[in-house]
Short mmCIF file of C-alpha atoms and ligand atoms in Angstrom, two decimals:
data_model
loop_
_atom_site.label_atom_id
_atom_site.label_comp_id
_atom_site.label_asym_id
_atom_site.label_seq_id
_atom_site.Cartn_x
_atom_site.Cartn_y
_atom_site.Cartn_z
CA UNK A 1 -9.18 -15.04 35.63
CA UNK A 2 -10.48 -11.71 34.85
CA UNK A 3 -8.45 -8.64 32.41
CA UNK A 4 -7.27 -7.45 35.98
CA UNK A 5 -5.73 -10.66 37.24
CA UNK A 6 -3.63 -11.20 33.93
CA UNK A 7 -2.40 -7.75 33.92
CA UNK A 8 -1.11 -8.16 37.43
CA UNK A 9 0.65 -11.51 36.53
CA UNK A 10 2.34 -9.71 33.17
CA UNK A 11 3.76 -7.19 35.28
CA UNK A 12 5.14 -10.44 37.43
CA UNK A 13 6.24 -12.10 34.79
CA UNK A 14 7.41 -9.82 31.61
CA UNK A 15 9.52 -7.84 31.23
CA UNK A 16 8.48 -3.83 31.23
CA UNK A 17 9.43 -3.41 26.96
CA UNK A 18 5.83 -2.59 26.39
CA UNK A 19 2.90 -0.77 28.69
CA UNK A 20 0.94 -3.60 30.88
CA UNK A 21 -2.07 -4.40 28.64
CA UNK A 22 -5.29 -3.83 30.35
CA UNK A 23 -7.17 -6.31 28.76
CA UNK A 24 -6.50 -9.71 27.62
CA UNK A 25 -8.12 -11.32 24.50
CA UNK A 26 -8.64 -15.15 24.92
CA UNK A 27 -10.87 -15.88 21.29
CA UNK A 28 -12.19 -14.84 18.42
CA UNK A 29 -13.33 -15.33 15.40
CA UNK A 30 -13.49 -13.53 12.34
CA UNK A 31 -13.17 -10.06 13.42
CA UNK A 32 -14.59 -10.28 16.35
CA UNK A 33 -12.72 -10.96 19.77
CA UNK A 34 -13.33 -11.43 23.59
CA UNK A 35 -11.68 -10.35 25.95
CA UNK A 36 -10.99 -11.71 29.50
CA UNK A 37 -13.34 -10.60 31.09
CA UNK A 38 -16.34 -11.51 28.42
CA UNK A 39 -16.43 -8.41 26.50
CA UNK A 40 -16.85 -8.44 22.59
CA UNK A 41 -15.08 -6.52 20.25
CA UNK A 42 -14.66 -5.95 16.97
CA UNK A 43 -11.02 -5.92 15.73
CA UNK A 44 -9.98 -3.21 14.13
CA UNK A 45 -6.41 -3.61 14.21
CA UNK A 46 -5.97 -7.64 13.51
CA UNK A 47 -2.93 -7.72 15.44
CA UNK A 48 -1.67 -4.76 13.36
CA UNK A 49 -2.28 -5.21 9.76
CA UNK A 50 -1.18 -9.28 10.53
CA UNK A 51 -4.73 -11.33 10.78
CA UNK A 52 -5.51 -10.66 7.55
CA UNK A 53 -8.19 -13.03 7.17
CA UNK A 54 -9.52 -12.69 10.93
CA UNK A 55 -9.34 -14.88 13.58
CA UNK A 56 -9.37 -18.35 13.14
CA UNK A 57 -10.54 -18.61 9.61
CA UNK A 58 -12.13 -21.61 8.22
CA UNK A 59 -9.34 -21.97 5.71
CA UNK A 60 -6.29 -21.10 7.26
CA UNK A 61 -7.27 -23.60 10.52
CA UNK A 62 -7.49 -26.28 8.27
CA UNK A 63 -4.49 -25.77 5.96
CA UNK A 64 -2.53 -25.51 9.82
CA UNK A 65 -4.02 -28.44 11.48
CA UNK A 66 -3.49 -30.48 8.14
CA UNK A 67 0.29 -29.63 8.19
CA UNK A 68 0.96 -29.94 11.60
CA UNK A 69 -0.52 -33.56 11.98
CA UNK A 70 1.65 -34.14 8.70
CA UNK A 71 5.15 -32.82 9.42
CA UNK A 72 6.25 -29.73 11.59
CA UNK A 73 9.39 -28.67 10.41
CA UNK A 74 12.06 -29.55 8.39
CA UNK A 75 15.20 -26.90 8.83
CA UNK A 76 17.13 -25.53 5.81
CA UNK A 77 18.92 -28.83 4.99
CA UNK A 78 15.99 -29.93 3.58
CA UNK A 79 13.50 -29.31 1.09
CA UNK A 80 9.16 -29.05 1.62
CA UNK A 81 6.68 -28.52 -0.89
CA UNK A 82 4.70 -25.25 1.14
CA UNK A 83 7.66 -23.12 1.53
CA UNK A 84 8.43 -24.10 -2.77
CA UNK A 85 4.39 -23.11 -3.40
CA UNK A 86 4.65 -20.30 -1.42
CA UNK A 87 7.93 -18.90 -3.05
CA UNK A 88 6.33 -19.61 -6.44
CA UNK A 89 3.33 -17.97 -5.53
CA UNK A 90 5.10 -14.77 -3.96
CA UNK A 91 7.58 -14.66 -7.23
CA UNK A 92 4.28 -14.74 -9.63
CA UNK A 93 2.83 -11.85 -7.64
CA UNK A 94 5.83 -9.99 -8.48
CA UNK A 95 5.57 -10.11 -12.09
CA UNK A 96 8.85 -10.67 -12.32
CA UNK A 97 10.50 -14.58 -12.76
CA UNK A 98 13.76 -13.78 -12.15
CA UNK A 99 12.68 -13.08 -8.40
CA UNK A 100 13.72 -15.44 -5.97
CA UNK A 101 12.67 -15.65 -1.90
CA UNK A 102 14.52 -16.05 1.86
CA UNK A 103 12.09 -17.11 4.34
CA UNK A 104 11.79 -15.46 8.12
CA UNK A 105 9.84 -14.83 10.85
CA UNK A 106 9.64 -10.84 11.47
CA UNK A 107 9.64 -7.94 9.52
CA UNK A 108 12.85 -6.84 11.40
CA UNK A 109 14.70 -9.84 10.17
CA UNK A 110 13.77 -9.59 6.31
CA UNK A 111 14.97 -5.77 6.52
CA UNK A 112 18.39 -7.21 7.90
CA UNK A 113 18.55 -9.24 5.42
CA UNK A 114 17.85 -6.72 2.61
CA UNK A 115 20.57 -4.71 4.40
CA UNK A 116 23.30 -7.84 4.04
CA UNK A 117 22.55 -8.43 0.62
CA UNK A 118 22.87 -4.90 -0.26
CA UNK A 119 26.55 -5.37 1.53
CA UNK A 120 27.08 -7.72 -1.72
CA UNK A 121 26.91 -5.05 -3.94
CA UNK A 122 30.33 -3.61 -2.86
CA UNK A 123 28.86 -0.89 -0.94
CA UNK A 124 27.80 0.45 2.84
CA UNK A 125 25.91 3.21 2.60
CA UNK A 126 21.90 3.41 3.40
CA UNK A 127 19.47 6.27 2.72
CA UNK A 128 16.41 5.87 4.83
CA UNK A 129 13.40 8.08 5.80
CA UNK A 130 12.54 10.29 8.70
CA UNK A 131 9.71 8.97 10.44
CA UNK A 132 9.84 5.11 8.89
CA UNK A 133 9.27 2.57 10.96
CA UNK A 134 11.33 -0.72 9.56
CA UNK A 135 12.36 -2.81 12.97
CA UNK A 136 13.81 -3.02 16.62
CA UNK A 137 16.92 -5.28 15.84
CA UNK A 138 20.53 -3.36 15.49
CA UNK A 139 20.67 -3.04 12.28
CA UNK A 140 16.63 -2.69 11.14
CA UNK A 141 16.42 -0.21 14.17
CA UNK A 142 19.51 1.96 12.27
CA UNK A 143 16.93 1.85 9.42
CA UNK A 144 13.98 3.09 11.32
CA UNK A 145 13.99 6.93 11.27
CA UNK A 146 12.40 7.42 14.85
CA UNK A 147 14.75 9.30 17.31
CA UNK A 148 13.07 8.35 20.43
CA UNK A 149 13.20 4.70 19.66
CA UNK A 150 16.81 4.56 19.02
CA UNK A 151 18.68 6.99 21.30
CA UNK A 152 19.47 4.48 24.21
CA UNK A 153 20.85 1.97 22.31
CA UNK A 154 23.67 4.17 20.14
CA UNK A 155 26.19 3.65 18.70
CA UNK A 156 23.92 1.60 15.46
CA UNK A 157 25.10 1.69 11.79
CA UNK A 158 27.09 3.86 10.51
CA UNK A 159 26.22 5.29 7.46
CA UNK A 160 22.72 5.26 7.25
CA UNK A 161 21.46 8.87 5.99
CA UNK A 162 17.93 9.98 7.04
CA UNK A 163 16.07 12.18 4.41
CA UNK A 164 12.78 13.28 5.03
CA UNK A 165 9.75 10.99 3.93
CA UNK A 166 7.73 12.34 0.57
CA UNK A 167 10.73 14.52 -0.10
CA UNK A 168 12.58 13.62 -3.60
CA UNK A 169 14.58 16.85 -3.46
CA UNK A 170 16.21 15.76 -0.32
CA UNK A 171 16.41 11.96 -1.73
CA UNK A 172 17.91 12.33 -4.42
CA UNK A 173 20.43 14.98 -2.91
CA UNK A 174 21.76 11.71 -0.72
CA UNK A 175 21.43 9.33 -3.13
CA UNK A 176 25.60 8.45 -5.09
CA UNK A 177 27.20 6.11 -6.51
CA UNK A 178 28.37 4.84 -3.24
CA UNK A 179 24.54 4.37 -1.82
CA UNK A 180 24.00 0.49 -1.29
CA UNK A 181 20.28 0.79 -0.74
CA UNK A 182 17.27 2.94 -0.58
CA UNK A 183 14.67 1.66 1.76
CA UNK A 184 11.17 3.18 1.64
CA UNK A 185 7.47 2.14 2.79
CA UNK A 186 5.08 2.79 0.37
CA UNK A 187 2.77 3.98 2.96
CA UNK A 188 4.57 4.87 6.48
CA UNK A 189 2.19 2.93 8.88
CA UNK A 190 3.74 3.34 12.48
CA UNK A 191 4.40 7.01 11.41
CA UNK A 192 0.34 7.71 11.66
CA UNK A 193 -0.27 6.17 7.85
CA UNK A 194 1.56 8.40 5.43
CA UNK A 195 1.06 8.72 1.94
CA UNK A 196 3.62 10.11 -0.13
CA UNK A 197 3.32 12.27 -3.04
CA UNK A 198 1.79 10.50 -6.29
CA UNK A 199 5.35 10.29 -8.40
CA UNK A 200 7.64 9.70 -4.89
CA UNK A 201 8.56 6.34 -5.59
CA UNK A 202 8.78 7.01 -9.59
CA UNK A 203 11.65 9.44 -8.17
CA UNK A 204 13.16 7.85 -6.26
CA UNK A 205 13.93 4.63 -8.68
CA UNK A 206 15.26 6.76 -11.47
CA UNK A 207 17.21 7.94 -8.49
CA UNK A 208 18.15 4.62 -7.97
CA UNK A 209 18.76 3.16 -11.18
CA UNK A 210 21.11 6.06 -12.00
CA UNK A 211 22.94 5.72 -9.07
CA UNK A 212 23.41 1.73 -9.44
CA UNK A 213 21.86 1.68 -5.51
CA UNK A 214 19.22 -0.96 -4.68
CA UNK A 215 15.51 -0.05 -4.00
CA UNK A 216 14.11 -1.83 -0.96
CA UNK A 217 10.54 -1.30 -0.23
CA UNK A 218 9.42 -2.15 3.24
CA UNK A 219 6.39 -3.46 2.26
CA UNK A 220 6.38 -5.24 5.75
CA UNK A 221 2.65 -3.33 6.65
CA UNK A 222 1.03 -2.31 3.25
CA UNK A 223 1.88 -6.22 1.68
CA UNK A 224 -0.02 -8.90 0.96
CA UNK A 225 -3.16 -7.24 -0.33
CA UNK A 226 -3.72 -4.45 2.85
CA UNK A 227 -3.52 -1.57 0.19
CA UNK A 228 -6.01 -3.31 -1.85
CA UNK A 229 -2.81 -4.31 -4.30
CA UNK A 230 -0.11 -7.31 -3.19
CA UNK A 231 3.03 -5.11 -1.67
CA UNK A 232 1.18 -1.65 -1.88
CA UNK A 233 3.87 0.08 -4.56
CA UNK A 234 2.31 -1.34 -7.75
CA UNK A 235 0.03 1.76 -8.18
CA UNK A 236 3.70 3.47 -8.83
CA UNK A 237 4.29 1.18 -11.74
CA UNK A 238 7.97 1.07 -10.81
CA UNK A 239 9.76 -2.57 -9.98
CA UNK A 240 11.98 -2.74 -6.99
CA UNK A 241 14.92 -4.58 -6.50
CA UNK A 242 13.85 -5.89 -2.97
CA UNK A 243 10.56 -6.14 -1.27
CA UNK A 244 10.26 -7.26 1.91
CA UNK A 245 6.98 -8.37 3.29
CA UNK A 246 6.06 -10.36 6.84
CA UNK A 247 3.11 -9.31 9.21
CA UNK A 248 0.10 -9.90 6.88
CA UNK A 249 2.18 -12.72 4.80
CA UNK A 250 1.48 -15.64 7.82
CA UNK A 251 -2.25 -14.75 8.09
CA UNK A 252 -1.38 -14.89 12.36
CA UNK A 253 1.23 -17.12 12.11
CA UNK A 254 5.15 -15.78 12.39
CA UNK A 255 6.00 -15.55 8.89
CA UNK A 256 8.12 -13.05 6.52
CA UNK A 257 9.69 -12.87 3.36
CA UNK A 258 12.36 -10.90 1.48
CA UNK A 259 11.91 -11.37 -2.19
CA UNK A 260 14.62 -10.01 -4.47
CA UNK A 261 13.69 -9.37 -8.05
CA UNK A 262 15.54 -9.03 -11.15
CA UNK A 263 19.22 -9.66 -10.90
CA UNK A 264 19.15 -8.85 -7.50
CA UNK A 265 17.99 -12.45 -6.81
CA UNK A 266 21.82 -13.39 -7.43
CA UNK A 267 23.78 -11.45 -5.00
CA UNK A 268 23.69 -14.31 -2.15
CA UNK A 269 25.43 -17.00 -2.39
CA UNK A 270 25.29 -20.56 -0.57
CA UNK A 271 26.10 -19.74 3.53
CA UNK A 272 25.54 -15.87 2.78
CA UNK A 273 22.77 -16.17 5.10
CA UNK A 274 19.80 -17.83 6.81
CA UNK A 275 16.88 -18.74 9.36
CA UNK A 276 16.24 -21.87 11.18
CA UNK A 277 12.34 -21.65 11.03
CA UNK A 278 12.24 -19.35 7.83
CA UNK A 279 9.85 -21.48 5.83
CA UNK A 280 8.67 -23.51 8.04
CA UNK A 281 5.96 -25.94 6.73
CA UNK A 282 3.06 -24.88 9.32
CA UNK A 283 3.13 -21.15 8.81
CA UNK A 284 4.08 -21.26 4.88
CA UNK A 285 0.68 -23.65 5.17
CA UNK A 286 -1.34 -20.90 6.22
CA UNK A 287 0.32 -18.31 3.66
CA UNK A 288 -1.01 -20.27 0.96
CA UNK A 289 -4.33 -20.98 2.27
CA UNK A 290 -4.71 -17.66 3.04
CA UNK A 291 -3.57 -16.55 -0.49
CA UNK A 292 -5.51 -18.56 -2.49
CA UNK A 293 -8.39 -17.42 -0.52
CA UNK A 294 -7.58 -13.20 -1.27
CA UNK A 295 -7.40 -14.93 -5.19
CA UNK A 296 -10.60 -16.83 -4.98
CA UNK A 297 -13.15 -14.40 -3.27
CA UNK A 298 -11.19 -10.66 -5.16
CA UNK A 299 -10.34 -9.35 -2.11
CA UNK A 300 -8.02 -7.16 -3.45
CA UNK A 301 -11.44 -5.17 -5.49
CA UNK A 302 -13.09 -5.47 -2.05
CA UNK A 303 -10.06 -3.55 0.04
CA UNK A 304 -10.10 -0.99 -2.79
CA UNK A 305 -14.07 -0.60 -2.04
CA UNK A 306 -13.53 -0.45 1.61
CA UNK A 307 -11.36 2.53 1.62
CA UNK A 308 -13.62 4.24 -0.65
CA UNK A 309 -16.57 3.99 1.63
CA UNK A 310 -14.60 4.15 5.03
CA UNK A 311 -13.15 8.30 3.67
CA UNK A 312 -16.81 8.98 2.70
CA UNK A 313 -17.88 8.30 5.55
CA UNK A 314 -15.55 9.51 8.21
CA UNK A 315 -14.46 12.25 6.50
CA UNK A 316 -17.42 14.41 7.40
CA UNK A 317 -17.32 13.30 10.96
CA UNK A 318 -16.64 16.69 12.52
CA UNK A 319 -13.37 16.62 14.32
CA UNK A 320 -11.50 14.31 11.60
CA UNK A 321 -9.39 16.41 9.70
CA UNK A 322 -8.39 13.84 6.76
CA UNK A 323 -8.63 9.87 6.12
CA UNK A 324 -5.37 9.05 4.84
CA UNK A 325 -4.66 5.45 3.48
CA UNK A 326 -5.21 3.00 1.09
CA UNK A 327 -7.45 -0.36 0.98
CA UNK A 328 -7.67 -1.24 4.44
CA UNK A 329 -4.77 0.86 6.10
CA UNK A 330 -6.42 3.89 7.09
CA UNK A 331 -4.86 6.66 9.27
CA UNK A 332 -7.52 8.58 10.49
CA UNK A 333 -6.30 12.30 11.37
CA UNK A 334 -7.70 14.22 13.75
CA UNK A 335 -7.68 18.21 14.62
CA UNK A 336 -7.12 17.92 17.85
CA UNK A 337 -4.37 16.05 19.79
CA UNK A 338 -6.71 13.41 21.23
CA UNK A 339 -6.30 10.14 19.55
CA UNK A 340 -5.73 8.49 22.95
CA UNK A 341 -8.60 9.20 24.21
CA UNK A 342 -10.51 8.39 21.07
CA UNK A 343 -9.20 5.11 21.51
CA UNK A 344 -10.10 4.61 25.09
CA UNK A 345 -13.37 5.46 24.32
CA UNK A 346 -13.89 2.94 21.21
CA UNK A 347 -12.46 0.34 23.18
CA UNK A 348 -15.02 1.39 25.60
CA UNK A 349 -17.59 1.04 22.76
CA UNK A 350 -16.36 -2.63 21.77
CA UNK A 351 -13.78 -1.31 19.04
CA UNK A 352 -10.01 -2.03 18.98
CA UNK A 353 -7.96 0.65 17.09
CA UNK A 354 -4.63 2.20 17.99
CA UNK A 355 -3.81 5.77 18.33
CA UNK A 356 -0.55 5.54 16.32
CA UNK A 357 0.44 9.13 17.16
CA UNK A 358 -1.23 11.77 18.78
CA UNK A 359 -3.61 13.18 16.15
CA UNK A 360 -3.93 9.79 14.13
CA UNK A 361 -6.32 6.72 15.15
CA UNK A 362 -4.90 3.75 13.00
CA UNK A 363 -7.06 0.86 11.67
CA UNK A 364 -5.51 -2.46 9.63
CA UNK A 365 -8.39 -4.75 10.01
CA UNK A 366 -8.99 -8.44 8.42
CA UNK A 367 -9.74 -7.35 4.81
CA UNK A 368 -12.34 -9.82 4.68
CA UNK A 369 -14.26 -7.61 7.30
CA UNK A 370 -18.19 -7.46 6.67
CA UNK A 371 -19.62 -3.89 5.38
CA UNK A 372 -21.68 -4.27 8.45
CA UNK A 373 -18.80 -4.31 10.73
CA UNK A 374 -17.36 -1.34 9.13
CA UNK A 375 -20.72 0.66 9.22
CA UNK A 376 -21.01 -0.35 12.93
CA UNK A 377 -17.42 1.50 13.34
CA UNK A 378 -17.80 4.38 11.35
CA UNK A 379 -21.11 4.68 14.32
CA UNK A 380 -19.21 4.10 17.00
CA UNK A 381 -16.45 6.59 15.38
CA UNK A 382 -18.95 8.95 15.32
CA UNK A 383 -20.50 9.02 18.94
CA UNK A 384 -16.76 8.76 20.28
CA UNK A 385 -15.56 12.08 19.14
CA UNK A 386 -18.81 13.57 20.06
CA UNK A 387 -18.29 12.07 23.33
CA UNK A 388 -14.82 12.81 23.98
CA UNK A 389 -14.93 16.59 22.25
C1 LIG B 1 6.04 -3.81 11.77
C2 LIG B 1 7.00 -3.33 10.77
C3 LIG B 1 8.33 -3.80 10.75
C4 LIG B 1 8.90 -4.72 11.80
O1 LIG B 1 8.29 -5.96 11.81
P1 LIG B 1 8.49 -6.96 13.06
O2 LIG B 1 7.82 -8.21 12.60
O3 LIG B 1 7.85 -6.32 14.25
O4 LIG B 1 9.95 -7.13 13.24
C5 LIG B 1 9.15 -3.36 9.72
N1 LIG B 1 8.70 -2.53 8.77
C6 LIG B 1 7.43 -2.06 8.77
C7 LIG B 1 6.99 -1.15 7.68
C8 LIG B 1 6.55 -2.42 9.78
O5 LIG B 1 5.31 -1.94 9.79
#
C-alpha cells in the first residue's frame, strides 16, 4: 500500500474534518520518519510540539512496554503509583507545593476544566485573546479567539470577552471584579508563534490579582520544556493560578494535565469533576520516563541553544522576514505570502514543517533533535525559498 492507496481509503473511511493527507507515515525513529511509500524525512513538527523525545525513544518504549505487561488501567476509583510520581513531579516543577493535578487526555479537555473550576469561584465571566488557539470542544472552542473556526457552531459561551493578544491596555480594560478567568498562551502557537511583549504577562497578573480573577496559562504547546523552560511563562517570573499542559506532557502518548497552584488547588471538590483514562498508568509511564530523561541529559540548556543557532541562521536567509520563538517553537515569518508552498517544497526535500498561516512556516521538533539535523534544515530552508521565490 502506497501514500496514494491510503489517501483514497481515508476519504472512504473518515470523515472530511481535516484535508485528506497525502502521505502516510508508517515508522520512525528519533526524528526521522518514513512515509508510505519509502520516503525519509526528518520531522520537524513531532506531531506538533507532542513527540518530544522523537519517535520511539529508547526510554519512553521501555517505561510503556514495562507498564503495559504490568497493569493497563485502573479508573479513578483507584489509586497507581505513575499517575502519584507524575503529579509529584509536575507539582515540583511548579515551584509551588500547594499545587495539586487532574489528569486528561487533550489539551481541549484540561482548558474545560480550568473553565469549571473557575465557575467555583462564584463567577462566569472569561477574558480571552484574539488569535489564541485553546481547543475544538464547546466550551475550549468559546476560548479560542479564531472566528473562522467557530462561526458554524454558534451559539458557544456566553461571556467570554476577546481582547487582542500582546495588548495590556485592552486587557486590563476587560478585566473586573466579576472576571472568573484570564486565559493566555505564553507564546500563541497555532496563531503563527507569537511572542508577546516582554512585561505582557507581568500585566496581566497584577491585572489579575487586583481583580481577584484567576490566571490560566495555556501552556498546552510551549509546556514541558518546548520553550527551553517547563510551561514556557517562567521567564515572566509571575506564578499562575492554573496551568494547563497536554501535547508534549505524554511524549506521543494521549496525555494532559491541569495543575492548579496556590489556593487554587482547593476550589474542586470530590464529584466536581473527572476523566475515565486521565492518569492512566501507560501514558503517565511514558511522562515520567520522558521527564527524567529532559532532567538527566539538560535538555532544557540544549532547547535554549537551539533557538539561538536556528535565528542566526535563518534569519539571514533572504526572504525570512523574522524568526520568532523560543527553545524549539520557532515561527518562521516570511515576506511574502507563500508558506504553503515553502512547505510543499520541504516536504519535497524530506522535511516536515507546517505552514501555520500564510506568511509563517512553524517548526516544534523533538528537542532532543541532533545539531546535524537542524543544520541539514536550515540547508534545505535555504534552497526552498530560493526555489520557490
Ligand atoms: C493544541 C492546543 C490546544 C488543544 O489541544 P488538543 O489536545 O488538540 O485538544 C489547546 N491549547 C493550545 C495552546 C494548543 O496548542
Amino acid at each position: 500500500m502506497k501514500n496514494k492507496d491510503f489517501a483514497d481509503l481515508w476519504s472512504q473511511n473518515l470523515m472530511s474534518n481535516y484535508a485528506v493527507p497525502s502521505i502516510t507515515l508508517v515508522n520512525g525513529k528519533g526524528s526521522i520518519v518514513f512515509d508510505a511509500d519509502g520516503k525519509k524525512y526528518i520531522d520537524m513538527l513531532g506531531g506538533i510540539a507532542t513527540n518530544i523525545l522523537g519517535h520511539s525513544h529508547p526510554a519512553v518504549v521501555s517505561a510503556v512496554n514495562r507498564q503495559i505487561k504490568t497493569l493497563s488501567h485502573v479508573s479513578n476509583f483507584y489509586s497507581h503509583p505513575n499517575a502519584i510520581e507524575l503529579a509529584q513531579i509536575l507539582v515540583r516543577l511548579t515551584g509551588d507545593k500547594q499545587s495539586r493535578v487532574f489528569f486528561a487526555q487533550s489539551g481541549a479537555e484540561v482548558n474545560e476544566a480550568a473553565i469549571k473550576l473557575s465557575r467555583k469561584t462564584g463567577r462566569t465571566r472569561i477574558v480571552a485573546m484574539t488569535g489564541s488557539f485553546h481547543g475544538r470542544t464547546m466550551g475550549s472552542l468559546s476560548l479560542t479567539g479564531q472566528i473562522s473556526k467557530k462561526i458554524a457552531f454558534a451559539p458557544l459561551l456566553k461571556n467570554v470577552k476577546h481582547v487582542p493578544f500582546g495588548d495590556v491596555k485592552r486587557a486590563r480594560r476587560a478585566i473586573n471584579s466579576r472576571t472568573a478567568m484570564v486565559i493566555v498562551e505564553p507564546i500563541m502557537g497555532e496563531a503563527g508563534v507569537i511572542v508577546p511583549p516582554l512585561n505582557y504577562l507581568k500585566e496581566l497578573r497584577e491585572a489579575c490579582t487586583k481583580n481577584g480573577a484567576l490566571l490560566v496559562i495555556d501552556a498546552v504547546q510551549t509546556g514541558i520544556g518546548r520553550t527551553g523552560q517547563w510551561f514556557g511563562y517562567e521567564y515572566s517570573g509571575i506564578k499562575p493560578d492554573v496551568i494547563t499542559v497536554a501535547k508534549g506532557l505524554g511524549a506521543g502518548l494521549p496525555l494532559a494535565a491541569m495543575i492548579a497552584v496556590g489556593k487554587t488547588s482547593q476550589l474542586f471538590e470530590p464529584g466536581d469533576h473527572g476523566s475515565t483514562f486521565g492518569g492512566n498508568p501507560v501514558t503517565t509511564a511514558a511522562s515520567i520516563a520522558a521527564i527524567k530523561w529532559i532532567e538527566k541529559n539538560k535538555t532544557l540548556a540544549k532547547c535554549k541553544a537551539d533557538f539561538k543557532y536556528l535565528s542566526s541562521n535563518i534569519n539571514s536567509i533572504p526572504g525570512v522576514s523574522e524568526v520568532r520563538g523560543a527553545g524549539l517553537l520557532v515561527g518562521i515569518a516570511l515576506q511574502k505570502n507563500i508558506s504553503s508552498e515553502v512547505a510543499e517544497a520541504l516536504q519535497a526535500k524530506g522535511f516536515l514543517v507546517n505552514a501555520a498561516n500564510p506568511n509563517t512556516i512553524r517548526i516544534a521538533p523533538a528537542l532532543n533533535i541532533s545539531m546535524k539535523e537542524l543544520n541539514q534544515f536550515v540547508k534545505a530552508l535555504k534552497e526552498a525559498m530560493s526555489d520557490v521565490h
